[in-house]
Coordinates of C-alpha atoms in Angstrom, one line a residue:
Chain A
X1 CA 0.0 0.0 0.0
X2 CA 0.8 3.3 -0.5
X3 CA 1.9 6.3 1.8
X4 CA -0.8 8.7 2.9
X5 CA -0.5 12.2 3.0
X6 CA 1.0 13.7 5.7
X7 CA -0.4 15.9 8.1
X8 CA 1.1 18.4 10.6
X9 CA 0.5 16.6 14.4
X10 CA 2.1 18.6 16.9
X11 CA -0.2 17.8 20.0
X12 CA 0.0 14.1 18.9
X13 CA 3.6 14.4 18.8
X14 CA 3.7 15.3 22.6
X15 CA 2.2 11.9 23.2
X16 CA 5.6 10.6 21.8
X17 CA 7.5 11.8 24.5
X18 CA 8.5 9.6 27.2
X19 CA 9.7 6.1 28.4
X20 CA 6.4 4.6 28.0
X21 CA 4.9 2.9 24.5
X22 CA 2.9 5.0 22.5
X23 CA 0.1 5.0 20.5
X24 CA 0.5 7.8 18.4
X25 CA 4.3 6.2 17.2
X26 CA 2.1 3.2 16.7
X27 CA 0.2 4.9 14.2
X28 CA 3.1 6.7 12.6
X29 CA 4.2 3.7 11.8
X30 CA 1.4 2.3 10.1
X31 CA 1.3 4.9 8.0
X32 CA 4.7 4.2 6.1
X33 CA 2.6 1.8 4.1
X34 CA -0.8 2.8 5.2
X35 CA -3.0 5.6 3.4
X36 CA -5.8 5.2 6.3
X37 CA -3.5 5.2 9.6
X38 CA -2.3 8.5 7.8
X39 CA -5.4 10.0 7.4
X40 CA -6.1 8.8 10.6
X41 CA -3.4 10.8 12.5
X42 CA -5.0 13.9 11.1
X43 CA -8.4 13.9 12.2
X44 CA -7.0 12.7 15.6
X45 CA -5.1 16.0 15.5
X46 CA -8.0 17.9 14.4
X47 CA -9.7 16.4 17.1
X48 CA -7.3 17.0 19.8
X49 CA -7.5 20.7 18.8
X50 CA -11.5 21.2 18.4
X51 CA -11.6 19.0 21.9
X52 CA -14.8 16.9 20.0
X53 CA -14.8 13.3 18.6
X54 CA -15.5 12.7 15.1
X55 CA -16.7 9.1 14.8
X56 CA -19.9 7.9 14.6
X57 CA -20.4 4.3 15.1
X58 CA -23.2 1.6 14.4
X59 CA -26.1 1.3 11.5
X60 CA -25.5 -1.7 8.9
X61 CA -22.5 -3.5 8.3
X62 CA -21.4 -6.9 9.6
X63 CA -20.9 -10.3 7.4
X64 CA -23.9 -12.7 6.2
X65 CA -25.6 -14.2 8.5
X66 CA -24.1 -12.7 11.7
X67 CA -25.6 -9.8 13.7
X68 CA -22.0 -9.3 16.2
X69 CA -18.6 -8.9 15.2
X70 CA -18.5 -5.8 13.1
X71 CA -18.7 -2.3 14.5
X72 CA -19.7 0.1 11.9
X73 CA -17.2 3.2 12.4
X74 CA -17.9 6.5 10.4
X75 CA -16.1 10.0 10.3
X76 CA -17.9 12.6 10.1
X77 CA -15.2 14.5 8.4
X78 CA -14.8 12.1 5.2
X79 CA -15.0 15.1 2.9
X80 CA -11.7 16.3 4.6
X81 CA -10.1 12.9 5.1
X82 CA -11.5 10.2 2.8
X83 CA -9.4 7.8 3.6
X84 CA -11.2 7.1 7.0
X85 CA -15.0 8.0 6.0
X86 CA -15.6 4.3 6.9
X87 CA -13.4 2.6 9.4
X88 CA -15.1 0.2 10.7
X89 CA -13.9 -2.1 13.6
X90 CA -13.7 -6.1 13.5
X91 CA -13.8 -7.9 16.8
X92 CA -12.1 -11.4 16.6
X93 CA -12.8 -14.3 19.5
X94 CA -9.5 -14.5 20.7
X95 CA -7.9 -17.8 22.2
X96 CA -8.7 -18.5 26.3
X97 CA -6.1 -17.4 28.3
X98 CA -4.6 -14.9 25.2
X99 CA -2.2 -18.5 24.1
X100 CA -1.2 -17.5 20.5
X101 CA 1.8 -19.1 18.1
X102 CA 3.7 -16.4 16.4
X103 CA 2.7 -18.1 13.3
X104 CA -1.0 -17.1 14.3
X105 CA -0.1 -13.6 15.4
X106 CA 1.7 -13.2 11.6
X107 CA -1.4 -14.6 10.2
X108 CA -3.6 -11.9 11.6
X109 CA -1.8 -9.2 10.8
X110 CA -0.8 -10.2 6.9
X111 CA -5.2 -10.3 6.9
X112 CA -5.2 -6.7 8.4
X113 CA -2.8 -5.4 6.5
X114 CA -4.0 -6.5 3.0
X115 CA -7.8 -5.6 4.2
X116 CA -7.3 -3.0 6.6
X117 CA -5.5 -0.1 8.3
X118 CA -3.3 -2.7 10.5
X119 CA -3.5 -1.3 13.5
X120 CA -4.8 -3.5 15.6
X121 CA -5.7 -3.6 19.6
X122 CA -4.3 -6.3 21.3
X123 CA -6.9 -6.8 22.8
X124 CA -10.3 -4.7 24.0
X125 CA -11.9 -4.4 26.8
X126 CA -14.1 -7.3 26.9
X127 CA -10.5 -9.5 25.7
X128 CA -11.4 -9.8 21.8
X129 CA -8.6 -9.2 18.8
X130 CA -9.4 -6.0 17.8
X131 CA -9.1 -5.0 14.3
X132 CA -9.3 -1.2 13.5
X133 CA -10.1 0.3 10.5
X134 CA -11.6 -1.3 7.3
X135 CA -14.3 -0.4 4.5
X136 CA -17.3 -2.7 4.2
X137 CA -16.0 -4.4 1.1
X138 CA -13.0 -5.6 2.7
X139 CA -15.5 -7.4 5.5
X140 CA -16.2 -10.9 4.0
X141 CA -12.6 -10.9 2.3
X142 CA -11.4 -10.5 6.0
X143 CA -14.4 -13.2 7.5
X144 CA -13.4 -15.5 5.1
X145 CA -9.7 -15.5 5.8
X146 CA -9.9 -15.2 9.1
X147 CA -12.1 -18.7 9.0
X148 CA -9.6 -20.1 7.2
X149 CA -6.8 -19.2 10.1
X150 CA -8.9 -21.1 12.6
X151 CA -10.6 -17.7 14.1
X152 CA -14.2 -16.5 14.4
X153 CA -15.7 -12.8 15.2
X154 CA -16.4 -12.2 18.4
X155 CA -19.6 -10.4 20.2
X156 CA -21.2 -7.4 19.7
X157 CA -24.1 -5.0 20.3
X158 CA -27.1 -6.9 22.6
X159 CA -25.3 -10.6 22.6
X160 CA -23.2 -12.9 24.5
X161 CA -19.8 -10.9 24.1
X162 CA -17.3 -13.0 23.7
X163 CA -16.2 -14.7 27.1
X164 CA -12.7 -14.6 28.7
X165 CA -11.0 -15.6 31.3
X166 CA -7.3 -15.4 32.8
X167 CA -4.6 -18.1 31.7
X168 CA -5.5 -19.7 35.1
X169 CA -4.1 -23.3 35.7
X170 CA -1.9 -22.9 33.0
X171 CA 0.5 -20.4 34.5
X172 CA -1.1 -19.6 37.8
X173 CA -0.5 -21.9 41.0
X174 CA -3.7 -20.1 42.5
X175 CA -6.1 -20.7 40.1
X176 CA -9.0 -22.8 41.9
X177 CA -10.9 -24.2 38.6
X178 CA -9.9 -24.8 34.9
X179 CA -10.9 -21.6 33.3
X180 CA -9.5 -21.8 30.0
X181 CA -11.8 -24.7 29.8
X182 CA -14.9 -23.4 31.4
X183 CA -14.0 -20.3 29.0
X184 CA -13.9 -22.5 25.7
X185 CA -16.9 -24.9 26.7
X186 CA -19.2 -21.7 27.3
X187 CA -17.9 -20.3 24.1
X188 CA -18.7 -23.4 22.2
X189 CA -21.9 -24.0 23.9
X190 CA -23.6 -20.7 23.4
X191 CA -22.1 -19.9 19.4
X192 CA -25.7 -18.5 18.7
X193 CA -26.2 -16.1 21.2
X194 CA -22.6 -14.8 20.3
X195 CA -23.2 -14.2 16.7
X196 CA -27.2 -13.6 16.7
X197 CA -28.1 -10.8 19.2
X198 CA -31.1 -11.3 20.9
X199 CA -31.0 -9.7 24.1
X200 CA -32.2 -6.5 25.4
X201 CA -28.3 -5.4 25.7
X202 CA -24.7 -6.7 25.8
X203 CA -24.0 -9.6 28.0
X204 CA -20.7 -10.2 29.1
X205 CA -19.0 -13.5 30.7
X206 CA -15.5 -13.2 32.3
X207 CA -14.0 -15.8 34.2
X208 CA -11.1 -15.5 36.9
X209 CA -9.3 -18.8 38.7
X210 CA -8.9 -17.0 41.9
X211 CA -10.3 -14.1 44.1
X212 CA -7.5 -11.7 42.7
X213 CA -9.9 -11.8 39.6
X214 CA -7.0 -10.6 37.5
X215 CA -10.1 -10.0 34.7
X216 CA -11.7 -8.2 36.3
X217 CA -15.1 -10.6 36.3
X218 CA -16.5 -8.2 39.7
X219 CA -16.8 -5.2 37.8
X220 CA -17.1 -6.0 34.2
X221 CA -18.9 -9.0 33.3
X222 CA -23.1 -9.5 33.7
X223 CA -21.8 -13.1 34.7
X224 CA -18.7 -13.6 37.0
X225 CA -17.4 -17.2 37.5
X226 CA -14.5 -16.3 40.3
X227 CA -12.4 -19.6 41.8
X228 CA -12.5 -19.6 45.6
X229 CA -12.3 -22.6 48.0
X230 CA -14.5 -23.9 51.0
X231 CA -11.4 -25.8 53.1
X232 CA -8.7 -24.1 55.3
X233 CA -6.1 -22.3 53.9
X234 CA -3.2 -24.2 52.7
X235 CA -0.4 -22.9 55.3
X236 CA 3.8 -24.0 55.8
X237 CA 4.8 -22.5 59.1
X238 CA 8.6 -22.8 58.1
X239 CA 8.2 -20.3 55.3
X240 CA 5.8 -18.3 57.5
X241 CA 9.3 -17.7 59.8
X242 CA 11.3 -17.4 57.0
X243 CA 9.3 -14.3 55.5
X244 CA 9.6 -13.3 59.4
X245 CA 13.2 -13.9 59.6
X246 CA 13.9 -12.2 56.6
X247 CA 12.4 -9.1 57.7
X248 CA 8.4 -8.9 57.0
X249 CA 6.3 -8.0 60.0
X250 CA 3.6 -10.0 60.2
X251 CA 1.8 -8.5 62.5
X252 CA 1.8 -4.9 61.2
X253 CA 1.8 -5.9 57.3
X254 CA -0.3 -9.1 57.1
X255 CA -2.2 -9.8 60.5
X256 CA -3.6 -5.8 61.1
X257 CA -4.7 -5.3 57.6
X258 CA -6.2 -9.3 56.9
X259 CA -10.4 -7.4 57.0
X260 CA -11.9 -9.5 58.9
X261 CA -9.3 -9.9 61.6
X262 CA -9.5 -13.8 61.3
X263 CA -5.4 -14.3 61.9
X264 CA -3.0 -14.0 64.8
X265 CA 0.4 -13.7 65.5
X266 CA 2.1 -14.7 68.4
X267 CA 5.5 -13.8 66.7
X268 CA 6.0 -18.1 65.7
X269 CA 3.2 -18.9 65.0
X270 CA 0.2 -18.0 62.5
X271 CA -3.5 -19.0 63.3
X272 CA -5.9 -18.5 60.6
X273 CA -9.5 -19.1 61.9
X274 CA -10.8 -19.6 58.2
X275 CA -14.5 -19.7 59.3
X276 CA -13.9 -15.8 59.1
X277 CA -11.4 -15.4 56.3
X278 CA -13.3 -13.6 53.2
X279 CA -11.1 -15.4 51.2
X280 CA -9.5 -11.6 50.2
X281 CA -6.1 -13.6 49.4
X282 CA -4.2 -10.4 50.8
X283 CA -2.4 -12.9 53.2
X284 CA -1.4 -14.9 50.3
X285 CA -0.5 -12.5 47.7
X286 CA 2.2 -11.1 50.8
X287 CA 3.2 -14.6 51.3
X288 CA 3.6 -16.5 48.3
X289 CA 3.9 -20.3 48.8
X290 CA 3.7 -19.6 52.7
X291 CA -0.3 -19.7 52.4
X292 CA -2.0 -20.9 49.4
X293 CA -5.9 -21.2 49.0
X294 CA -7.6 -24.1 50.4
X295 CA -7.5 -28.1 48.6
X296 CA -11.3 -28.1 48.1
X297 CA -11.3 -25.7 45.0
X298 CA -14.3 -24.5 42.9
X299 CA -15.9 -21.5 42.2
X300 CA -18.0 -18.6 43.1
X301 CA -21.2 -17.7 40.0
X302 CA -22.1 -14.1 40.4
X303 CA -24.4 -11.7 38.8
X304 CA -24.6 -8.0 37.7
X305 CA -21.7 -5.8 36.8
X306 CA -21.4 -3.1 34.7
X307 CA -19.0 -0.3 33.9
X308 CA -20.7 3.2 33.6
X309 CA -22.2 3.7 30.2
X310 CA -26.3 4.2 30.0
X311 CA -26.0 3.5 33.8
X312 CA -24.0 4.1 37.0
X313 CA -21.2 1.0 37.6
X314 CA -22.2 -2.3 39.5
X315 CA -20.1 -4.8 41.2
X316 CA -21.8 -8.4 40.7
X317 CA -23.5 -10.2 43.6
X318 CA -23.3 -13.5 44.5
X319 CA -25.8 -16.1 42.4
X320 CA -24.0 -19.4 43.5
X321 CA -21.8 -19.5 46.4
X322 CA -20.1 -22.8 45.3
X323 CA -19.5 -24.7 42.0
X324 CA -16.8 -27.3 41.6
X325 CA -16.7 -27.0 37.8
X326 CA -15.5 -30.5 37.2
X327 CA -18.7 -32.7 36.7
X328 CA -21.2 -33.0 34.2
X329 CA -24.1 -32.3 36.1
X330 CA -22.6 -29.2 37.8
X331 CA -21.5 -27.8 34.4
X332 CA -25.3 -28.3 32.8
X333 CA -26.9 -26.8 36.0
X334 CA -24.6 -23.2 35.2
X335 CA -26.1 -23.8 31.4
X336 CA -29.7 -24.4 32.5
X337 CA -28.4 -21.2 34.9
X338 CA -27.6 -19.2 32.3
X339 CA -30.4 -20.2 30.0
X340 CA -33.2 -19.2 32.8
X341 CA -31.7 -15.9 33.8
X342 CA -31.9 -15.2 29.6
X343 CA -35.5 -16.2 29.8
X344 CA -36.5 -14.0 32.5
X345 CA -34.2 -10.7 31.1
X346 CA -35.8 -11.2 27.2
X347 CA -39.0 -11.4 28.6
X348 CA -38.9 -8.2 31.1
X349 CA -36.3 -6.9 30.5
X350 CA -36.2 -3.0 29.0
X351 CA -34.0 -2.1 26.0
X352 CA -30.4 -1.3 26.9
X353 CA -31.3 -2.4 30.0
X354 CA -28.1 -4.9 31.6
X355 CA -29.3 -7.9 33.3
X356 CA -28.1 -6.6 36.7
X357 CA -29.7 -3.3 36.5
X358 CA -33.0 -5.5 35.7
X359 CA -32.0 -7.6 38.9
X360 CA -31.9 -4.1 40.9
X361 CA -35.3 -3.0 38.8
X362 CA -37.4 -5.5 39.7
X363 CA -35.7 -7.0 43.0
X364 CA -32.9 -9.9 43.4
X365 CA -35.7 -11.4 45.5
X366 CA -38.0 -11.6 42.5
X367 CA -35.3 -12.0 39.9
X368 CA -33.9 -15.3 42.2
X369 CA -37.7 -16.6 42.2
X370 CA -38.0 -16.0 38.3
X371 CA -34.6 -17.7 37.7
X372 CA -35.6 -20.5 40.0
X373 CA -32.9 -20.0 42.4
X374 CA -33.3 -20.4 46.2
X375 CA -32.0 -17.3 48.6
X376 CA -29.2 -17.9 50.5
X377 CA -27.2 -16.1 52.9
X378 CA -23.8 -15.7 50.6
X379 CA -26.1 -13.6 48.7
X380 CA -26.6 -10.7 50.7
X381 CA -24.5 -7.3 49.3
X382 CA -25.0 -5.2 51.5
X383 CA -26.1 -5.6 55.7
X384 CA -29.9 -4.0 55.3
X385 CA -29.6 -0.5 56.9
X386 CA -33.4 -0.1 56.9
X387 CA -34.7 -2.8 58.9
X388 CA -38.0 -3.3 58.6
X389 CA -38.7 -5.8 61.5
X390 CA -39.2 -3.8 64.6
X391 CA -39.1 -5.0 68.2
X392 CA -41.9 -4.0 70.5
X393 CA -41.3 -3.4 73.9
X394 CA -42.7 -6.6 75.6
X395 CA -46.5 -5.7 77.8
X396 CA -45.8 -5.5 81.2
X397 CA -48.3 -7.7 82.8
Chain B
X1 CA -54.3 -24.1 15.7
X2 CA -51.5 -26.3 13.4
X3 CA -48.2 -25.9 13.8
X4 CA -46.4 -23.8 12.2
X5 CA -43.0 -24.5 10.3
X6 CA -39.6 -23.0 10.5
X7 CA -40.4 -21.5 7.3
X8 CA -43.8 -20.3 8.0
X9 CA -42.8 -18.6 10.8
X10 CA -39.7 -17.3 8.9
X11 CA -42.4 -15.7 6.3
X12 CA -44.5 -14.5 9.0
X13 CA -41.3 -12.6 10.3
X14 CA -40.5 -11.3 7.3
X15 CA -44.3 -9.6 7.0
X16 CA -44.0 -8.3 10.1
X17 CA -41.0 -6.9 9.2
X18 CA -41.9 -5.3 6.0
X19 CA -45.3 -4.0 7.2
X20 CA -42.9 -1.7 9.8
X21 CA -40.3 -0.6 7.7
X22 CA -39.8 3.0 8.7
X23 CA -42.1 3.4 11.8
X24 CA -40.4 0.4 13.9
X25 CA -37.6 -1.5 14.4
X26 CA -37.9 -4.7 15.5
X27 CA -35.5 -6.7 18.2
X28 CA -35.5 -10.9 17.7
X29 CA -37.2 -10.9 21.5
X30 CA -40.2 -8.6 19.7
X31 CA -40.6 -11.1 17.1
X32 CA -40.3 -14.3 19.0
X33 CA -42.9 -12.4 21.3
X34 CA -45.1 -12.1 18.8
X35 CA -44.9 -15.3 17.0
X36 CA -45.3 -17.4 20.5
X37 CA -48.5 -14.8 20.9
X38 CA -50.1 -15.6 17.2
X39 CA -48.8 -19.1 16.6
X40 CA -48.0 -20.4 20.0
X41 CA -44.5 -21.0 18.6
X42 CA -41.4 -22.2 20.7
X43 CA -38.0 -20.4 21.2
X44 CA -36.5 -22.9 19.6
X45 CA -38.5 -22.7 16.0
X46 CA -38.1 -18.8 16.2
X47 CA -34.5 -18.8 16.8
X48 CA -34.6 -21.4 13.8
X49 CA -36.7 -18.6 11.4
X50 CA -34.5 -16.1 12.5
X51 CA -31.5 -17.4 11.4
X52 CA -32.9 -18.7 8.3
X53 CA -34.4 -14.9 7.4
X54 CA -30.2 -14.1 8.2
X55 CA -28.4 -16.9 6.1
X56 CA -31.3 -16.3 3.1
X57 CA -30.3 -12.5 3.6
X58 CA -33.6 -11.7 3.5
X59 CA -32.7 -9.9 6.6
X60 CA -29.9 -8.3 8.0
X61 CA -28.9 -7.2 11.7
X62 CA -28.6 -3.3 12.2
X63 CA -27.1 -2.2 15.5
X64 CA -28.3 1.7 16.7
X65 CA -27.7 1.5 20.0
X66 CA -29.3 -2.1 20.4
X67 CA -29.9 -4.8 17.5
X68 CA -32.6 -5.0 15.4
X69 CA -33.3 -7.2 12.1
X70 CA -34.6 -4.9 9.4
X71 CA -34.6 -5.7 5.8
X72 CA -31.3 -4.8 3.7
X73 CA -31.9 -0.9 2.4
X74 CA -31.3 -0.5 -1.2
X75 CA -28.1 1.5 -0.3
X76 CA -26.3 1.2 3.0
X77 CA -27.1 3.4 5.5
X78 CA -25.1 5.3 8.2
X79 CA -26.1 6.7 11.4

């Protein structure tokens, strides 16, 4: 491809500057051989110095036969920079746990640079391959070879975005459950509500081996499938006293900030009275291989969160306090799980309405009897600070 | 009442459609509403129509600010 014009980028050029990577070099780049990443840097400057976005996104582009995928991206300034009038985005289901071969990495980008701008976004938000910049004739040329590589588009607008998860049990000694494969099988099992939306709004999976929750499945995902454990945490005293002897204090740095005060020092020895412990891992994250979570691993299903967009942010709440994972029945009672709460949020639920904004709408004692789902105490957010049962002063006879 | 096929219902979609092209927009849950409402069809078969309205390209997905199926426009449209 050809070089683009160039265009004076002063405030973009300040972005340069620095230790750190950055974008705008990125770009630069990119446009050695690319006409759009040219154009591109100059209604980002143009941008910059108005102070106002000039991309509208949406309306009707995607492949045949899927509805998610394809983000339709238009400048409002194509008159003045052709180049990018349409630059739409590609979303691309990337492999659990973010495994690639270089071979496949080369692969994607020869696509992208013979079909589109070649930037690329390693990776979004939700965890897809993100694929910036293309025109809508270039979309089935990229589908096509992108099939051919082994890879599929992702989710978008009101469907199942694509689920992810952290590498887990392949890198990560903490990781309570297998959540590249709980990642894949729910990827596999629910193909149609990735690629045909049918939802009153986005729903997002994310799935994190531990309580670190390294994707941040707590704040981001409609459905959060966090590892925990229900045994004792796994403790060796020896190395306990060798992060002592080697200078940590244990009292002030682990034992006074653990939030539930469940441990104690005695300056030898550490208890841990685990019927407390919130399972916050701060303990174990200060004392790597000292503690370790518990032998009896599974996993925690919650409900609800959201980043700000139509409404304020939600942390998920607590749907099942305790899944192992491993069985067949236990993995068919999350897909029946999944399949009621989908039932209940397409029936009443409002457009652009998330499912745990519907929860809040209608009442998670409502939504729990809709979704057939008995109340238990794990469940509870918040301690009520509105009681409604009051105590009467007992008659004096 | 008989039931109805995956194509049927996939016609009756399309009508639906068509009839509020320009005054609505419908969502897949607004059409398998519908056709459970007229028909008494099941999730299943709708799903089923849907996708066959999709892979005919009879219909295409639009996305402004949620998704919709709406019949291709002679000429693409933007926002």
């Amino acid at each position: 491809m050809a070089e683009g014009k160039k265009y004076e980028t002063p405030k973009l050029d300040e972005l340069e500057k620095g230790a750190w990577p950055s974008f705008v070099k990125e770009i630069k780049a990119a446009a050695q051989k690319s006409p759009m990443a040219a154009a591109l840097l100059g209604q980002l400057e143009q941008s910059y110095n108005e102070k106002i976005g000039h991309w509208k996104h949406g309306g009707i582009v995607g492949v045949v036969g899927y509805g998610g995928g394809v983000i339709g991206r238009y400048s409002d300034l194509g008159d003045k920079y052709p180049e990018v009038a349409h630059f739409h985005t590609i979303r691309i289901n990337h492999p659990a746990g973010w495994f690639y071969t270089t071979e496949a990495l080369r692969g994607l980008c020869d696509i992208w640079e013979e079909h589109g701008s070649g930037l690329t976004n390693m990776h979004g938000s939700t965890g897809d391959i993100i694929f910036l910049g293309t025109t809508t004739d270039q979309l089935e040329k990229v589908f096509s070879k992108l099939t051919a590589l082994g890879f599929d588009l992702g989710g978008s607008g009101s469907d199942v975005r694509t689920p992810s998860c952290c590498n887990g049990m392949a890198r990560c000694e903490w990781a309570c459950y297998d959540t590249m494969k709980v990642c894949y099988n729910l990827t596999m099992a629910f193909q149609d509500e990735i690629h045909r939306p049918a939802f009153p709004y986005k729903f997002k999976m994310k799935m994190a081996g531990c309580p670190n929750d390294c994707v941040a499945a707590i704040a981001r995902a409609d459905l959060s499938i966090i590892g925990t454990w229900k045994d004792e945490i796994q403790q060796d005293d020896e190395l306990i006293k060798k992060f002592a002897d080697e200078g940590l204090d244990i009292q002030r740095q682990i034992v006074s900030r653990c939030p539930t005060r469940c441990m104690d020092w005695d300056g030898k020895k550490l208890t841990i009275n685990n019927e407390n412990c919130v399972k916050c891992m701060f303990c174990i994250n200060s004392m790597p291989r000292a503690l370790a979570p518990g032998k009896e691993r599974g996993a925690m299903v919650l409900l609800g969160a959201k980043a700000p967009i139509v409404q304020g942010a939600q942390l998920s709440s607590v749907l099942i306090p305790f899944i192992d994972l491993e069985d067949e029945e236990s993995w068919n009672d999350l897909k029946q799980l999944l399949e009621n709460i989908w039932e209940v949020w397409c029936e009443e639920g409002k457009n652009r309405e998330r499912v745990g904004e519907f929860a809040l709408r209608v009442g998670f004692g409502n939504f729990l009897e809709a979704i057939g789902l008995e109340p238990t105490p794990e469940m509870v957010a918040y301690p009520r600070d509105n009681p409604y049962v009051f105590y009467q002063t007992a008659k004096k006879e | 009442m008989a039931e109805m096929t995956v194509e049927q219902l996939a016609d009756a979609m399309y009508e639906m459609i068509k009839d509020a092209k320009g005054m609505k927009k419908y969502k897949a849950t607004d059409l398998q509403k519908a056709m459970a409402e007229r028909f008494g069809a099941d999730k299943q078969a709708c799903k089923q129509a849907i996708r066959l309205l999709m892979d005919s390209g009879r219909c295409i997905y639009t996305y402004f600010g949620g998704s919709y199926i709406e019949i291709p426009p002679d000429q693409p449209a933007t926002p």
